[in-house]
């Protein structure tokens, strides 16, 4: 149980284009999902918190107009990187909070974005 | 501001050589401390949640403990398949469900 999927697992795009990444909770409903980015050999940095049916809350320093987050249902959140640049190349990971005893976040497998 | 510091940054062990990883934290109002395992190119895999000082949890060769200032992840008689990066994260009561991660400890277990 508590499986989170991401699609695509890797993507290469040209500078200036936009890329959408999907995050799905497969066997549970998640009112809250989180988006992280991770650079090589570094830890996870929270980008934003996404709540179903409401606007995402972005961490300080994260451009909300560049990283568009939509949480349209209890099982799906999307991250769109708009007008991507090479410095946006990173490993993007989502997590979903499962209900029930004790707060637990389950992570997706990540999406490797390379902007050329 | 919540702070999480993990040590050591990297650990090389021989198979069967037990060791401990440290996670020191500073947080106002701890809701929970989490341990995750991350393999290269993959998302973190949930291991444990600890809620209060004195709590301990075990899973196979791993045992996590918690005090008011730090947590330890003990690896007993590790095997090569235990090689991974181990991440510690804290969740603060007044910060919703956000996690603040430490830098991780990269563990390599050699046969």
PDB file of C-alpha atoms in Angstrom:
ATOM      1  CA  UNK A   1       0.000   0.000   0.000  1.00  0.00           C
ATOM      2  CA  UNK A   2       0.807   3.732  -0.065  1.00  0.00           C
ATOM      3  CA  UNK A   3       2.305   3.856  -3.542  1.00  0.00           C
ATOM      4  CA  UNK A   4       3.081   7.151  -5.247  1.00  0.00           C
ATOM      5  CA  UNK A   5       3.904   7.310  -8.941  1.00  0.00           C
ATOM      6  CA  UNK A   6       5.440  10.037 -11.059  1.00  0.00           C
ATOM      7  CA  UNK A   7       5.349  10.541 -14.787  1.00  0.00           C
ATOM      8  CA  UNK A   8       7.559  10.889 -16.686  1.00  0.00           C
ATOM      9  CA  UNK A   9      10.536   9.308 -14.932  1.00  0.00           C
ATOM     10  CA  UNK A  10      12.893  11.383 -17.034  1.00  0.00           C
ATOM     11  CA  UNK A  11      12.497  14.140 -19.585  1.00  0.00           C
ATOM     12  CA  UNK A  12      14.787  16.178 -21.796  1.00  0.00           C
ATOM     13  CA  UNK A  13      13.519  19.489 -23.103  1.00  0.00           C
ATOM     14  CA  UNK A  14      14.874  22.509 -24.887  1.00  0.00           C
ATOM     15  CA  UNK A  15      15.450  25.805 -23.164  1.00  0.00           C
ATOM     16  CA  UNK A  16      12.340  27.995 -23.253  1.00  0.00           C
ATOM     17  CA  UNK A  17       9.812  25.175 -23.379  1.00  0.00           C
ATOM     18  CA  UNK A  18       7.487  24.016 -20.605  1.00  0.00           C
ATOM     19  CA  UNK A  19       7.375  20.599 -18.981  1.00  0.00           C
ATOM     20  CA  UNK A  20       4.603  19.006 -16.919  1.00  0.00           C
ATOM     21  CA  UNK A  21       5.293  16.372 -14.272  1.00  0.00           C
ATOM     22  CA  UNK A  22       2.476  14.287 -12.767  1.00  0.00           C
ATOM     23  CA  UNK A  23       2.324  12.869  -9.269  1.00  0.00           C
ATOM     24  CA  UNK A  24      -0.316  10.286  -8.392  1.00  0.00           C
ATOM     25  CA  UNK A  25      -1.200   8.480  -5.183  1.00  0.00           C
ATOM     26  CA  UNK A  26      -2.247   5.069  -6.485  1.00  0.00           C
ATOM     27  CA  UNK A  27      -3.937   3.375  -3.543  1.00  0.00           C
ATOM     28  CA  UNK A  28      -4.831   6.157  -1.149  1.00  0.00           C
ATOM     29  CA  UNK A  29      -6.245   9.660  -1.152  1.00  0.00           C
ATOM     30  CA  UNK A  30      -3.919  12.503  -0.380  1.00  0.00           C
ATOM     31  CA  UNK A  31      -5.311  15.883   0.564  1.00  0.00           C
ATOM     32  CA  UNK A  32      -1.772  17.218   0.706  1.00  0.00           C
ATOM     33  CA  UNK A  33       1.087  16.654  -1.707  1.00  0.00           C
ATOM     34  CA  UNK A  34       4.546  18.133  -1.647  1.00  0.00           C
ATOM     35  CA  UNK A  35       7.069  18.944  -4.361  1.00  0.00           C
ATOM     36  CA  UNK A  36      10.816  18.770  -3.760  1.00  0.00           C
ATOM     37  CA  UNK A  37      13.881  19.228  -5.877  1.00  0.00           C
ATOM     38  CA  UNK A  38      17.198  17.525  -5.305  1.00  0.00           C
ATOM     39  CA  UNK A  39      20.559  18.404  -6.805  1.00  0.00           C
ATOM     40  CA  UNK A  40      23.303  15.765  -7.132  1.00  0.00           C
ATOM     41  CA  UNK A  41      24.628  14.585  -3.781  1.00  0.00           C
ATOM     42  CA  UNK A  42      22.398  17.031  -1.947  1.00  0.00           C
ATOM     43  CA  UNK A  43      19.344  16.559   0.184  1.00  0.00           C
ATOM     44  CA  UNK A  44      15.727  17.309  -0.666  1.00  0.00           C
ATOM     45  CA  UNK A  45      14.591  20.918  -0.701  1.00  0.00           C
ATOM     46  CA  UNK A  46      10.882  21.578  -0.345  1.00  0.00           C
ATOM     47  CA  UNK A  47       9.523  23.736  -3.148  1.00  0.00           C
ATOM     48  CA  UNK A  48       5.828  23.885  -2.373  1.00  0.00           C
ATOM     49  CA  UNK A  49       2.907  22.344  -0.534  1.00  0.00           C
ATOM     50  CA  UNK A  50      -0.111  21.454  -2.616  1.00  0.00           C
ATOM     51  CA  UNK A  51      -3.580  21.062  -1.138  1.00  0.00           C
ATOM     52  CA  UNK A  52      -6.452  19.619  -3.122  1.00  0.00           C
ATOM     53  CA  UNK A  53      -8.757  22.322  -4.409  1.00  0.00           C
ATOM     54  CA  UNK A  54      -6.695  25.271  -3.255  1.00  0.00           C
ATOM     55  CA  UNK A  55      -3.645  27.248  -4.293  1.00  0.00           C
ATOM     56  CA  UNK A  56      -0.226  25.851  -3.546  1.00  0.00           C
ATOM     57  CA  UNK A  57       1.963  27.348  -0.845  1.00  0.00           C
ATOM     58  CA  UNK A  58       5.475  28.041  -2.097  1.00  0.00           C
ATOM     59  CA  UNK A  59       8.643  28.098  -0.034  1.00  0.00           C
ATOM     60  CA  UNK A  60      10.689  31.257   0.138  1.00  0.00           C
ATOM     61  CA  UNK A  61      12.776  31.754  -2.976  1.00  0.00           C
ATOM     62  CA  UNK A  62      10.679  29.509  -5.227  1.00  0.00           C
ATOM     63  CA  UNK A  63       9.137  31.347  -8.174  1.00  0.00           C
ATOM     64  CA  UNK A  64       5.435  30.548  -8.254  1.00  0.00           C
ATOM     65  CA  UNK A  65       5.060  31.792 -11.833  1.00  0.00           C
ATOM     66  CA  UNK A  66       7.812  29.491 -12.991  1.00  0.00           C
ATOM     67  CA  UNK A  67       6.784  26.376 -11.096  1.00  0.00           C
ATOM     68  CA  UNK A  68       3.021  26.022 -11.544  1.00  0.00           C
ATOM     69  CA  UNK A  69       1.353  23.511  -9.270  1.00  0.00           C
ATOM     70  CA  UNK A  70      -2.160  22.157  -9.677  1.00  0.00           C
ATOM     71  CA  UNK A  71      -3.826  19.709  -7.289  1.00  0.00           C
ATOM     72  CA  UNK A  72      -7.047  18.934  -9.098  1.00  0.00           C
ATOM     73  CA  UNK A  73      -8.049  15.771  -7.262  1.00  0.00           C
ATOM     74  CA  UNK A  74      -7.238  13.747  -4.157  1.00  0.00           C
ATOM     75  CA  UNK A  75      -4.919  11.516  -6.161  1.00  0.00           C
ATOM     76  CA  UNK A  76      -3.244  13.850  -8.649  1.00  0.00           C
ATOM     77  CA  UNK A  77      -0.941  16.847  -8.442  1.00  0.00           C
ATOM     78  CA  UNK A  78       1.006  18.332 -11.334  1.00  0.00           C
ATOM     79  CA  UNK A  79       4.114  20.501 -11.483  1.00  0.00           C
ATOM     80  CA  UNK A  80       4.700  22.518 -14.641  1.00  0.00           C
ATOM     81  CA  UNK A  81       8.114  24.054 -15.166  1.00  0.00           C
ATOM     82  CA  UNK A  82       7.487  27.003 -17.457  1.00  0.00           C
ATOM     83  CA  UNK A  83      10.075  28.500 -19.793  1.00  0.00           C
ATOM     84  CA  UNK A  84      12.648  26.013 -18.571  1.00  0.00           C
ATOM     85  CA  UNK A  85      16.331  26.937 -18.468  1.00  0.00           C
ATOM     86  CA  UNK A  86      19.402  24.729 -17.957  1.00  0.00           C
ATOM     87  CA  UNK A  87      19.591  25.764 -14.296  1.00  0.00           C
ATOM     88  CA  UNK A  88      16.176  24.133 -13.787  1.00  0.00           C
ATOM     89  CA  UNK A  89      17.756  20.759 -14.546  1.00  0.00           C
ATOM     90  CA  UNK A  90      17.309  18.705 -11.417  1.00  0.00           C
ATOM     91  CA  UNK A  91      15.639  15.686  -9.838  1.00  0.00           C
ATOM     92  CA  UNK A  92      12.041  16.554  -8.927  1.00  0.00           C
ATOM     93  CA  UNK A  93      10.323  14.401  -6.327  1.00  0.00           C
ATOM     94  CA  UNK A  94       6.761  14.530  -5.056  1.00  0.00           C
ATOM     95  CA  UNK A  95       5.328  13.111  -1.864  1.00  0.00           C
ATOM     96  CA  UNK A  96       1.812  12.489  -0.647  1.00  0.00           C
ATOM     97  CA  UNK A  97       0.565  12.536   2.903  1.00  0.00           C
ATOM     98  CA  UNK A  98      -1.426   9.470   3.890  1.00  0.00           C
ATOM     99  CA  UNK A  99      -4.237   9.691   6.392  1.00  0.00           C
ATOM    100  CA  UNK A 100      -4.494   7.372   9.364  1.00  0.00           C
ATOM    101  CA  UNK A 101      -2.519   6.971  12.569  1.00  0.00           C
ATOM    102  CA  UNK A 102       0.621   9.060  12.499  1.00  0.00           C
ATOM    103  CA  UNK A 103       1.609  11.448   9.757  1.00  0.00           C
ATOM    104  CA  UNK A 104       3.506   9.733   6.973  1.00  0.00           C
ATOM    105  CA  UNK A 105       4.740  11.075   3.677  1.00  0.00           C
ATOM    106  CA  UNK A 106       5.280   8.606   0.879  1.00  0.00           C
ATOM    107  CA  UNK A 107       7.535   9.634  -1.953  1.00  0.00           C
ATOM    108  CA  UNK A 108       7.338   9.093  -5.661  1.00  0.00           C
ATOM    109  CA  UNK A 109      10.266   7.684  -7.642  1.00  0.00           C
ATOM    110  CA  UNK A 110      11.296  11.113  -8.924  1.00  0.00           C
ATOM    111  CA  UNK A 111      11.561  12.775 -12.335  1.00  0.00           C
ATOM    112  CA  UNK A 112      14.922  13.641 -13.832  1.00  0.00           C
ATOM    113  CA  UNK A 113      14.606  16.882 -15.835  1.00  0.00           C
ATOM    114  CA  UNK A 114      17.387  17.908 -18.195  1.00  0.00           C
ATOM    115  CA  UNK A 115      17.082  21.228 -20.008  1.00  0.00           C
ATOM    116  CA  UNK A 116      19.380  21.654 -23.001  1.00  0.00           C
TER     117      UNK A 116
ATOM    118  CA  UNK B   1      14.251  27.975  11.979  1.00  0.00           C
ATOM    119  CA  UNK B   2      14.300  24.188  11.999  1.00  0.00           C
ATOM    120  CA  UNK B   3      17.731  22.634  11.590  1.00  0.00           C
ATOM    121  CA  UNK B   4      18.671  19.043  10.917  1.00  0.00           C
ATOM    122  CA  UNK B   5      22.303  17.914  10.795  1.00  0.00           C
ATOM    123  CA  UNK B   6      23.349  14.391   9.896  1.00  0.00           C
ATOM    124  CA  UNK B   7      26.709  12.819  10.546  1.00  0.00           C
ATOM    125  CA  UNK B   8      28.843  11.409   9.201  1.00  0.00           C
ATOM    126  CA  UNK B   9      28.320  12.532   5.608  1.00  0.00           C
ATOM    127  CA  UNK B  10      29.618   9.199   4.351  1.00  0.00           C
ATOM    128  CA  UNK B  11      30.279   5.836   5.966  1.00  0.00           C
ATOM    129  CA  UNK B  12      32.142   2.840   4.559  1.00  0.00           C
ATOM    130  CA  UNK B  13      31.506  -0.424   6.350  1.00  0.00           C
ATOM    131  CA  UNK B  14      32.574  -3.990   5.931  1.00  0.00           C
ATOM    132  CA  UNK B  15      29.743  -6.483   5.731  1.00  0.00           C
ATOM    133  CA  UNK B  16      28.787  -7.404   9.287  1.00  0.00           C
ATOM    134  CA  UNK B  17      30.367  -4.287  10.820  1.00  0.00           C
ATOM    135  CA  UNK B  18      27.649  -2.597  12.888  1.00  0.00           C
ATOM    136  CA  UNK B  19      27.516   1.189  13.131  1.00  0.00           C
ATOM    137  CA  UNK B  20      25.289   4.152  13.966  1.00  0.00           C
ATOM    138  CA  UNK B  21      24.192   7.225  12.056  1.00  0.00           C
ATOM    139  CA  UNK B  22      23.431  10.441  13.890  1.00  0.00           C
ATOM    140  CA  UNK B  23      20.724  13.036  13.267  1.00  0.00           C
ATOM    141  CA  UNK B  24      20.857  16.148  15.443  1.00  0.00           C
ATOM    142  CA  UNK B  25      17.893  18.474  15.275  1.00  0.00           C
ATOM    143  CA  UNK B  26      16.685  21.831  16.512  1.00  0.00           C
ATOM    144  CA  UNK B  27      12.957  22.353  16.195  1.00  0.00           C
ATOM    145  CA  UNK B  28      10.393  24.184  18.218  1.00  0.00           C
ATOM    146  CA  UNK B  29       7.634  21.696  18.952  1.00  0.00           C
ATOM    147  CA  UNK B  30       8.567  18.405  17.328  1.00  0.00           C
ATOM    148  CA  UNK B  31       5.653  16.587  15.755  1.00  0.00           C
ATOM    149  CA  UNK B  32       7.690  13.700  14.417  1.00  0.00           C
ATOM    150  CA  UNK B  33      11.146  12.638  13.253  1.00  0.00           C
ATOM    151  CA  UNK B  34      11.372  10.537  10.124  1.00  0.00           C
ATOM    152  CA  UNK B  35      13.998   8.251   8.653  1.00  0.00           C
ATOM    153  CA  UNK B  36      14.075   7.459   4.958  1.00  0.00           C
ATOM    154  CA  UNK B  37      16.331   5.387   2.752  1.00  0.00           C
ATOM    155  CA  UNK B  38      17.166   6.655  -0.737  1.00  0.00           C
ATOM    156  CA  UNK B  39      18.827   4.668  -3.501  1.00  0.00           C
ATOM    157  CA  UNK B  40      20.542   6.517  -6.366  1.00  0.00           C
ATOM    158  CA  UNK B  41      18.073   7.949  -8.874  1.00  0.00           C
ATOM    159  CA  UNK B  42      15.045   6.989  -6.799  1.00  0.00           C
ATOM    160  CA  UNK B  43      12.690   8.621  -4.361  1.00  0.00           C
ATOM    161  CA  UNK B  44      13.071   8.199  -0.593  1.00  0.00           C
ATOM    162  CA  UNK B  45      11.606   5.054   0.960  1.00  0.00           C
ATOM    163  CA  UNK B  46       9.910   5.467   4.331  1.00  0.00           C
ATOM    164  CA  UNK B  47      11.553   3.614   7.220  1.00  0.00           C
ATOM    165  CA  UNK B  48      10.412   4.985  10.588  1.00  0.00           C
ATOM    166  CA  UNK B  49       8.556   7.745  12.362  1.00  0.00           C
ATOM    167  CA  UNK B  50       9.484   8.597  15.968  1.00  0.00           C
ATOM    168  CA  UNK B  51       7.304  10.906  18.025  1.00  0.00           C
ATOM    169  CA  UNK B  52       8.739  11.242  21.526  1.00  0.00           C
ATOM    170  CA  UNK B  53      12.014  10.939  23.393  1.00  0.00           C
ATOM    171  CA  UNK B  54      12.751   7.387  24.416  1.00  0.00           C
ATOM    172  CA  UNK B  55      10.869   5.850  21.538  1.00  0.00           C
ATOM    173  CA  UNK B  56      12.558   3.076  19.555  1.00  0.00           C
ATOM    174  CA  UNK B  57      11.548   1.288  16.362  1.00  0.00           C
ATOM    175  CA  UNK B  58      13.090  -1.649  14.545  1.00  0.00           C
ATOM    176  CA  UNK B  59      12.937  -3.081  11.073  1.00  0.00           C
ATOM    177  CA  UNK B  60      15.188  -5.976  10.115  1.00  0.00           C
ATOM    178  CA  UNK B  61      18.788  -4.784  10.686  1.00  0.00           C
ATOM    179  CA  UNK B  62      17.756  -1.195  11.394  1.00  0.00           C
ATOM    180  CA  UNK B  63      16.849   0.355  14.717  1.00  0.00           C
ATOM    181  CA  UNK B  64      15.957   3.994  15.247  1.00  0.00           C
ATOM    182  CA  UNK B  65      16.025   5.796  18.580  1.00  0.00           C
ATOM    183  CA  UNK B  66      15.063   9.307  19.639  1.00  0.00           C
ATOM    184  CA  UNK B  67      16.166  11.734  22.347  1.00  0.00           C
ATOM    185  CA  UNK B  68      15.192  15.364  22.824  1.00  0.00           C
ATOM    186  CA  UNK B  69      18.092  16.543  20.672  1.00  0.00           C
ATOM    187  CA  UNK B  70      19.035  13.728  18.348  1.00  0.00           C
ATOM    188  CA  UNK B  71      18.128  10.467  16.740  1.00  0.00           C
ATOM    189  CA  UNK B  72      20.286   7.488  15.922  1.00  0.00           C
ATOM    190  CA  UNK B  73      19.870   4.911  13.213  1.00  0.00           C
ATOM    191  CA  UNK B  74      21.702   1.749  14.184  1.00  0.00           C
ATOM    192  CA  UNK B  75      22.625  -0.708  11.471  1.00  0.00           C
ATOM    193  CA  UNK B  76      23.362  -4.147  12.880  1.00  0.00           C
ATOM    194  CA  UNK B  77      25.478  -6.580  10.868  1.00  0.00           C
ATOM    195  CA  UNK B  78      24.899  -4.711   7.609  1.00  0.00           C
ATOM    196  CA  UNK B  79      24.783  -6.381   4.231  1.00  0.00           C
ATOM    197  CA  UNK B  80      25.763  -4.872   0.856  1.00  0.00           C
ATOM    198  CA  UNK B  81      22.071  -4.324   0.072  1.00  0.00           C
ATOM    199  CA  UNK B  82      21.948  -1.857   2.969  1.00  0.00           C
ATOM    200  CA  UNK B  83      24.110   0.497   0.911  1.00  0.00           C
ATOM    201  CA  UNK B  84      22.091   3.681   0.349  1.00  0.00           C
ATOM    202  CA  UNK B  85      21.722   7.259   1.518  1.00  0.00           C
ATOM    203  CA  UNK B  86      19.822   7.530   4.784  1.00  0.00           C
ATOM    204  CA  UNK B  87      17.845  10.712   5.263  1.00  0.00           C
ATOM    205  CA  UNK B  88      16.520  12.175   8.493  1.00  0.00           C
ATOM    206  CA  UNK B  89      13.698  14.726   8.524  1.00  0.00           C
ATOM    207  CA  UNK B  90      11.686  16.592  11.161  1.00  0.00           C
ATOM    208  CA  UNK B  91       8.128  17.805  11.150  1.00  0.00           C
ATOM    209  CA  UNK B  92       7.156  20.750  13.354  1.00  0.00           C
ATOM    210  CA  UNK B  93       3.738  21.011  14.949  1.00  0.00           C
ATOM    211  CA  UNK B  94       3.058  24.563  13.799  1.00  0.00           C
ATOM    212  CA  UNK B  95       4.336  24.069  10.258  1.00  0.00           C
ATOM    213  CA  UNK B  96       1.607  21.935   8.808  1.00  0.00           C
ATOM    214  CA  UNK B  97       2.992  18.720   7.453  1.00  0.00           C
ATOM    215  CA  UNK B  98       6.210  20.079   5.971  1.00  0.00           C
ATOM    216  CA  UNK B  99       9.383  18.059   6.371  1.00  0.00           C
ATOM    217  CA  UNK B 100      12.829  19.586   6.866  1.00  0.00           C
ATOM    218  CA  UNK B 101      15.545  17.220   5.733  1.00  0.00           C
ATOM    219  CA  UNK B 102      19.122  16.787   6.848  1.00  0.00           C
ATOM    220  CA  UNK B 103      21.930  16.376   4.357  1.00  0.00           C
ATOM    221  CA  UNK B 104      21.887  12.591   4.536  1.00  0.00           C
ATOM    222  CA  UNK B 105      24.491   9.933   5.257  1.00  0.00           C
ATOM    223  CA  UNK B 106      25.778   7.884   2.321  1.00  0.00           C
ATOM    224  CA  UNK B 107      26.422   4.346   3.504  1.00  0.00           C
ATOM    225  CA  UNK B 108      28.490   1.861   1.520  1.00  0.00           C
ATOM    226  CA  UNK B 109      28.707  -1.712   2.763  1.00  0.00           C
ATOM    227  CA  UNK B 110      31.461  -3.722   1.149  1.00  0.00           C
ATOM    228  CA  UNK B 111      31.290  -7.518   0.983  1.00  0.00           C
TER     229      UNK B 111
END
